[in-house]
Coordinates of C-alpha atoms and ligand atoms in Angstrom, one line a residue:
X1 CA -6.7 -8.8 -25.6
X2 CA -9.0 -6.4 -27.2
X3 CA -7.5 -3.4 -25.5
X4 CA -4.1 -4.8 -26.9
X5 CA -5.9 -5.0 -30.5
X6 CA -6.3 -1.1 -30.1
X7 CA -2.6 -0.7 -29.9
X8 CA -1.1 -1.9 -33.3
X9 CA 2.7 -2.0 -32.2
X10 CA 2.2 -4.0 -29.1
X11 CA 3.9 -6.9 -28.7
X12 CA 1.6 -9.1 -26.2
X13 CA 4.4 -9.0 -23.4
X14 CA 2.0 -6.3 -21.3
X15 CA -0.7 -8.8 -22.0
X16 CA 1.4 -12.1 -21.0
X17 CA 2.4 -10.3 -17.7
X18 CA -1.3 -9.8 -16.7
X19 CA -1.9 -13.5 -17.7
X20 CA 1.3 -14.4 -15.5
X21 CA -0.2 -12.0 -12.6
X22 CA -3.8 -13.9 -13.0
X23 CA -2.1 -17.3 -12.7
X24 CA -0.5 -16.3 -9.4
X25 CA -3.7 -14.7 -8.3
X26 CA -5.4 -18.3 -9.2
X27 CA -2.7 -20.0 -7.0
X28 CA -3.4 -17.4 -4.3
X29 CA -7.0 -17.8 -4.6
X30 CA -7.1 -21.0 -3.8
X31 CA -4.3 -21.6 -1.1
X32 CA -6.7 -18.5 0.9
X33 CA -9.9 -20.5 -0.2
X34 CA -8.3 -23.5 1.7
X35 CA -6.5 -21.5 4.4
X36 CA -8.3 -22.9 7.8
X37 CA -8.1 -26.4 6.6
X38 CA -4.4 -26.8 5.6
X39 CA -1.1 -25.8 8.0
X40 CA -0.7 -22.2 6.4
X41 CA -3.3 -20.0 8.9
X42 CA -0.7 -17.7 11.4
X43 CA 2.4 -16.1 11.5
X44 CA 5.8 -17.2 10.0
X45 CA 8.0 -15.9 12.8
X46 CA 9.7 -13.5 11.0
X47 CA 9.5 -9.3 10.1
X48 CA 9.1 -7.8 7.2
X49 CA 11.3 -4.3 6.7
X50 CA 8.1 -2.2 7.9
X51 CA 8.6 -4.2 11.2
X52 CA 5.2 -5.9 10.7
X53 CA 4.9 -9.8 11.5
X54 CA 4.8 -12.0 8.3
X55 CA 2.3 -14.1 7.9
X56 CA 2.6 -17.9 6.1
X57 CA 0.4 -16.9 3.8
X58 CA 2.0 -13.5 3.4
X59 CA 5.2 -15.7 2.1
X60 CA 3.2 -18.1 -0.3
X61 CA 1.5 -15.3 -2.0
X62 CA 5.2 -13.5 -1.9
X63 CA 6.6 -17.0 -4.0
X64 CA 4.0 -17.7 -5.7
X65 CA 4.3 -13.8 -7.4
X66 CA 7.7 -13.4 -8.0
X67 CA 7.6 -17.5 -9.2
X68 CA 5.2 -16.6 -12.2
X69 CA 7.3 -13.7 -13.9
X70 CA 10.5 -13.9 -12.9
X71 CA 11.6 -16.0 -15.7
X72 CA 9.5 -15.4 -18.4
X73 CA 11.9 -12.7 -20.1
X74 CA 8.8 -9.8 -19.3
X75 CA 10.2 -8.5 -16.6
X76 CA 13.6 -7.1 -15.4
X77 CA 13.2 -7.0 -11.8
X78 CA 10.6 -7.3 -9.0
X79 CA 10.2 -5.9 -6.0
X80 CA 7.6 -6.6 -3.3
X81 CA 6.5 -5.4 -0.2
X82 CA 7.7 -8.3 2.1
X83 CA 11.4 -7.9 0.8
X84 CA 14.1 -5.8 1.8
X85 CA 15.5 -5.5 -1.2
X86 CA 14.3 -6.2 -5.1
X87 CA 15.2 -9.2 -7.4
X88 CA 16.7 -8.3 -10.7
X89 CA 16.6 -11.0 -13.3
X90 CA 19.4 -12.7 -14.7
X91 CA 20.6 -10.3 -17.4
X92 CA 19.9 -12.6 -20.6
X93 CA 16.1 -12.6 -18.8
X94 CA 15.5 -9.2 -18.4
X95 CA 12.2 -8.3 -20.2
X96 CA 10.8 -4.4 -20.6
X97 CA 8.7 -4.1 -17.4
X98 CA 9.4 -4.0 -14.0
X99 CA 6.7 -5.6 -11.3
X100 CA 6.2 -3.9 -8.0
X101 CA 3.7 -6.0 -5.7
X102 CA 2.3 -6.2 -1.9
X103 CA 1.3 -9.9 -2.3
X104 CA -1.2 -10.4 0.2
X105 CA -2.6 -6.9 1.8
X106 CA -4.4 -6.9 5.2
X107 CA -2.9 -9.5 6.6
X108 CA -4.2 -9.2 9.7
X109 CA -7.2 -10.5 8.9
X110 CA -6.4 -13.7 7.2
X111 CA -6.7 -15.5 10.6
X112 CA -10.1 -14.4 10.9
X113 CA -11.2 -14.8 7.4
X114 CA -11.9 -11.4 6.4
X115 CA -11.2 -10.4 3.1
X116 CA -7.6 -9.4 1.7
X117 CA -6.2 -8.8 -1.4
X118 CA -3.0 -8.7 -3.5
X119 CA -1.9 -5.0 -5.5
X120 CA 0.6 -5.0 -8.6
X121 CA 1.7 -1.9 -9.9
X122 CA 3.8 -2.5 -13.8
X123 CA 6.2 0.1 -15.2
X124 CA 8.7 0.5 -18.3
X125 CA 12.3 -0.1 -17.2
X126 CA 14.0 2.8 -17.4
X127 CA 17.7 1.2 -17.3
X128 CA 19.0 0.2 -20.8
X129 CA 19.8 -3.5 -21.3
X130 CA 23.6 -2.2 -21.1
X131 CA 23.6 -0.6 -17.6
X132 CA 21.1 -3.5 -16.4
X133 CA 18.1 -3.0 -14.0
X134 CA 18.2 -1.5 -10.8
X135 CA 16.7 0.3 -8.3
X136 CA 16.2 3.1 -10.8
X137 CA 13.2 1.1 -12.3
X138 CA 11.5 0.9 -9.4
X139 CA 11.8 4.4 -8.2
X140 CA 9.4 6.2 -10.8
X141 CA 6.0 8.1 -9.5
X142 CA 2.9 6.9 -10.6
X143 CA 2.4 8.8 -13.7
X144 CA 4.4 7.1 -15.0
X145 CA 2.4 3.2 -14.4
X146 CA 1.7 1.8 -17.5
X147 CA -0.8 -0.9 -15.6
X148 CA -2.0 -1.7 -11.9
X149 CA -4.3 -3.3 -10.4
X150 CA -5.2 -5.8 -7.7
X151 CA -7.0 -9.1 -6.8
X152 CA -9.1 -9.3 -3.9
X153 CA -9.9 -12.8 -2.2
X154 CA -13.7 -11.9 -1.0
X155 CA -17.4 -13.4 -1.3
X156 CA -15.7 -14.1 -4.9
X157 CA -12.0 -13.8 -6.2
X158 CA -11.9 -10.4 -8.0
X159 CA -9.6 -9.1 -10.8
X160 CA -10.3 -5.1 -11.1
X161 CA -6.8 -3.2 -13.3
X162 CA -6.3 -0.4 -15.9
X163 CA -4.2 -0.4 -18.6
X164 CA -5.2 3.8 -18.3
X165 CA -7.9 2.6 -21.2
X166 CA -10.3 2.8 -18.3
X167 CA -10.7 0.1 -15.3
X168 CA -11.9 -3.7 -15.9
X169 CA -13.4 -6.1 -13.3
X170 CA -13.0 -9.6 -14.0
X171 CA -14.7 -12.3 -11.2
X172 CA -13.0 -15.5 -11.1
X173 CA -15.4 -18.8 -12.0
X174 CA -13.9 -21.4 -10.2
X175 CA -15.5 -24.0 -11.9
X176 CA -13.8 -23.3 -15.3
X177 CA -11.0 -21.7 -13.7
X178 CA -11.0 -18.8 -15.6
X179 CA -11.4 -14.6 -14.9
X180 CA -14.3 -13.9 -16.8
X181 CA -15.3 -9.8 -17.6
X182 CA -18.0 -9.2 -15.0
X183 CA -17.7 -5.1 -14.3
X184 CA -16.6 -3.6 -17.8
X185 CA -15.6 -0.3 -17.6
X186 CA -15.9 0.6 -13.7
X187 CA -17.0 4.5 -12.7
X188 CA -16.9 5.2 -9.4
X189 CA -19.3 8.2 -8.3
X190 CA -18.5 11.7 -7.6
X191 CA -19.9 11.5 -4.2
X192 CA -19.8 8.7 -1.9
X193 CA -22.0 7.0 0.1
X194 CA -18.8 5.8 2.7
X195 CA -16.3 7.1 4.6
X196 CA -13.4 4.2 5.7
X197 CA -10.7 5.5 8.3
X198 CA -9.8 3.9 11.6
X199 CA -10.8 6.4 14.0
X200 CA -9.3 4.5 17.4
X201 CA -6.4 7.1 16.0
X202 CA -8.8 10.5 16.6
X203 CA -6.6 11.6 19.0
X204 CA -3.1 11.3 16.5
X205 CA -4.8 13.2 14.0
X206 CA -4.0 16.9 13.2
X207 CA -6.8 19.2 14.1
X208 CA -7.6 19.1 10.0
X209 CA -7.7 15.4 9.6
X210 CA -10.7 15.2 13.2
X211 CA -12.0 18.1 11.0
X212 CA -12.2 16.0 7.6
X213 CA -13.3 12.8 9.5
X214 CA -16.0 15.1 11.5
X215 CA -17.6 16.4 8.2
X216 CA -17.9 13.1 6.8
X217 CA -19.5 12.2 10.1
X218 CA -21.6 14.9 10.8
X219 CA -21.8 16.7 6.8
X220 CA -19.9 20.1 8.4
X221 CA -23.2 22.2 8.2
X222 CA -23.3 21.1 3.9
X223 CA -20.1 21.3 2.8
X224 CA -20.1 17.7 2.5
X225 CA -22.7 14.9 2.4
X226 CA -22.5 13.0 5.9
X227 CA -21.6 9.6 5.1
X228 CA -21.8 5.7 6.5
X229 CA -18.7 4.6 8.5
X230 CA -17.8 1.4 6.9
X231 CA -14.1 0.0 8.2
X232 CA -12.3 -3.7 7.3
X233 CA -8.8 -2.8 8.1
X234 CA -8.0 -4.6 4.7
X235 CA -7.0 -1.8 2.5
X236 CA -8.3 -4.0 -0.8
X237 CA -11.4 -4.6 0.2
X238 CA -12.0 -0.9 1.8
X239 CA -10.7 0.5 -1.3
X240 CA -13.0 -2.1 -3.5
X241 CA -16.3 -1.3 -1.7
X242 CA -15.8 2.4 -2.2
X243 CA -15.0 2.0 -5.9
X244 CA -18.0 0.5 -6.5
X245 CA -20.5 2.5 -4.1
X246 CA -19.0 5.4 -3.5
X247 CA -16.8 6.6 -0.5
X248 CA -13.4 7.7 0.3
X249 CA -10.6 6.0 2.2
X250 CA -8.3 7.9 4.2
X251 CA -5.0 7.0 6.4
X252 CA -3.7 10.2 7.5
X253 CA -0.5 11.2 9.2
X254 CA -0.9 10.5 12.9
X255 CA 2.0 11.2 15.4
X256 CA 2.4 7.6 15.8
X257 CA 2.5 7.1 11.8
X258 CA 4.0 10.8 11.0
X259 CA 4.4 9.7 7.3
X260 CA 1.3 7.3 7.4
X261 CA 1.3 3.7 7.2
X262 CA 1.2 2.7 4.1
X263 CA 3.2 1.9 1.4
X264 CA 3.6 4.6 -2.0
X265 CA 5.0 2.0 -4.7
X266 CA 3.1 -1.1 -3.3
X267 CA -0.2 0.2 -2.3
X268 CA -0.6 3.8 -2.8
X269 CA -0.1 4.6 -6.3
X270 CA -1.3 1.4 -8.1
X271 CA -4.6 2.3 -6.3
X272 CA -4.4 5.2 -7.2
X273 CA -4.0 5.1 -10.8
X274 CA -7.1 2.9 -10.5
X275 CA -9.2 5.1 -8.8
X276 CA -8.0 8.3 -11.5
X277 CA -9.0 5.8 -14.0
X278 CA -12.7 5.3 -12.8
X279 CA -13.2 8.9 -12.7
X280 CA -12.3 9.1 -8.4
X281 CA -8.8 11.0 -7.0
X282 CA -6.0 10.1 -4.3
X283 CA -3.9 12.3 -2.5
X284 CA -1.4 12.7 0.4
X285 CA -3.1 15.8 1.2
X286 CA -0.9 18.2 -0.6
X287 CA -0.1 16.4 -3.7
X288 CA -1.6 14.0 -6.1
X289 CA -0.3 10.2 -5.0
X290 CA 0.7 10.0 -8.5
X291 CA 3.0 12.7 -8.8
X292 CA 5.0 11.4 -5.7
X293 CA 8.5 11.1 -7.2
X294 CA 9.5 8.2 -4.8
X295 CA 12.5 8.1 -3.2
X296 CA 13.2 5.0 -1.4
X297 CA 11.7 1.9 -2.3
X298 CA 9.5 1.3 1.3
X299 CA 8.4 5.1 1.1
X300 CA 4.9 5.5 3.4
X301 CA 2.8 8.3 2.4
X302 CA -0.4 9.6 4.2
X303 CA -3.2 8.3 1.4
X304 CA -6.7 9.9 1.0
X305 CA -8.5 8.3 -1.5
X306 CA -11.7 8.0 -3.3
X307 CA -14.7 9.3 -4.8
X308 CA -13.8 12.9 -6.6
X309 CA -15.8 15.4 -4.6
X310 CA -15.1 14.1 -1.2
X311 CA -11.1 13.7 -2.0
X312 CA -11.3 17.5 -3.7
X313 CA -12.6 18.6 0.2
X314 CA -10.6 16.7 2.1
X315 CA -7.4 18.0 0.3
X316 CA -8.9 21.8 0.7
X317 CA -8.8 21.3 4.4
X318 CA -5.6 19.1 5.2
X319 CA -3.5 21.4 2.1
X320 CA -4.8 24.3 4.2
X321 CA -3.6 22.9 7.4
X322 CA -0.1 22.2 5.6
X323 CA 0.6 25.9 4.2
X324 CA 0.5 27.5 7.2
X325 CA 3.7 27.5 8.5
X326 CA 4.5 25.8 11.7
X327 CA 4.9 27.8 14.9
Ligands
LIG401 P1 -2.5 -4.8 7.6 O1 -1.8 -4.0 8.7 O2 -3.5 -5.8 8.2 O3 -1.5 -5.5 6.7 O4 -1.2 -2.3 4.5 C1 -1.5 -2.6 5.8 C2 -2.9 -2.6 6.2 O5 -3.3 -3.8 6.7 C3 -4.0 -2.2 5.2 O6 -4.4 -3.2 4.4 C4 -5.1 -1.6 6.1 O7 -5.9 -0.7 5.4 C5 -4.3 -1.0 7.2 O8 -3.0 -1.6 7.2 C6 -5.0 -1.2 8.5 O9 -4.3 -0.5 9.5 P2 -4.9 -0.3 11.0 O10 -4.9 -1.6 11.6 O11 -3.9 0.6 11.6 O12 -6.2 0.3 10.8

């Protein structure tokens, strides 16, 4: 609300959208809070298009989502990780912004009540009203965001977004029911103190990537501060603990991943407009994750991503890797 006060023309739709997002979060919040006691914990028998095993919970957070803005008249289509394709709203609905979303990331670990979290990335339609939304929403790089953020279901249910006025935290008080302002105006430092990256994959890496995760191991005789390995396999909550303390996440190419595993439009460039925002930097190793023009809606990219030093160096080496052309 004050943000939107510093804009004069806005409407309040941008505003009502995050309110609509917060609501789902809410719902979210408190099916995972109640996970292990109600019939939602394991898998739902059925694949998402990335071939990975959906989880009930996977589909609640999935409805509950699309359920909040679908017919408000703010959005003009949705499209989510756990879908094949993306809904467009009726045409009299169809609002200005278009909502891309993984609704529950790291799912994994909800059996095992690790944290997860859910990432929304919010664009402009491009489409008139005439031609109708489409695909051609969705498909924009990540300049282009006008908000993202995500929730993540840990000790406490966390709100962190940008608007690109900076990057908010807002902890949920369950008691009132309410997300109430807790880290204003996040920086993340230069250099971190972490280094997150599953390394059971050492041997899939290119001979850059060991290199990178060997210098943040070992510090590379100075060129980079060794660091503490610190791994959840929930990309939320890796990418939340570094944001606050420091560190840099990295999933790299690996030959059995050769584009890496995770997703541009749902968890790639919402994040990384984030971390831009708090002053960090996210790359695929060549190019800035935000100027990825994407070109299919389930696009993986390879994502390094972090505190601005440590990205800067492990872009020098993996770039390097890349312009020398193969044998
Ligand atoms: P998950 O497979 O549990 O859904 O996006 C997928 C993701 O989790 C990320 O949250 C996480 O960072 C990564 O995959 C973990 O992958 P690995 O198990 O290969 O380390």
């Amino acid at each position: 609300m004050e943000q939107e006060r510093l804009h004069p023309e806005a409407t309040g739709e941008l505003s009502n959208l995050l309110y609509d997002i917060c609501l789902a979060a809410k719902i979210i919040s408190r099916q995972v809070r109640r996970a292990g006691l109600t019939d939602i914990l394991g898998g739902s028998g059925t694949l998402n298009v990335s071939g990975d095993l959906q989880q009930k919970l996977d589909m609640f957070a999935n409805e509950t989502v699309r359920n909040a803005v679908q017919h408000t008249g703010r959005v003009c289509i949705t499209a989510s990780e756990e879908d094949e394709a993306p809904l467009v709203c009726p045409r009299e609905e169809q609002g200005k912004y278009v909502l891309l979303y993984d609704p529950l990331d790291g799912s994994t670990n909800i059996d095992v009540n690790v944290s997860i979290g859910t990432i929304f990335s919010i664009h402009r339609r491009v489409t008139g009203q005439q031609e109708g939304a489409s695909d051609r929403d969705c498909l924009q790089p990540g300049y282009r965001q006008t908000a993202a953020g995500y929730i993540l279901y840990g000790s406490s249910t966390m709100l962190v977004y940008t608007t690109g006025q900076g990057v908010h935290g807002f902890t949920l008080d369950p008691t009132i029911g309410e997300f109430l302002l807790s880290h204003p105006s996040i920086r993340t430092p230069a250099v971190g103190r972490y280094y997150s990256v599953n390394e059971s994959n050492w041997n899939r890496w290119s001979p850059a990537v060991q290199r990178v995760v060997g210098a943040f191991k070992n510090g590379d005789g100075g060129a980079v501060q060794a660091k503490n390995a610190r791994y959840i396999g929930s990309l939320v909550a890796d990418f939340h603990r570094n944001l606050i303390s420091g560190g840099i996440f990295l999933y790299p190419a690996a030959t059995n991943y050769p584009q890496g595993k995770l997703r541009l439009l749902y968890e790639a460039a919402p994040l990384a407009l984030v971390v831009e925002q708090a002053g960090g930097r996210a790359t695929d190793g060549c190019r800035s994750i935000l100027d990825i023009v994407p070109e299919d809606l389930h696009q993986k990219t390879p994502l390094v991503i972090g505190s601005r030093d440590d990205v800067a160096f492990a872009a020098r080496v993996i770039g390097a890797e890349a312009a020398v052309p193969a044998k």
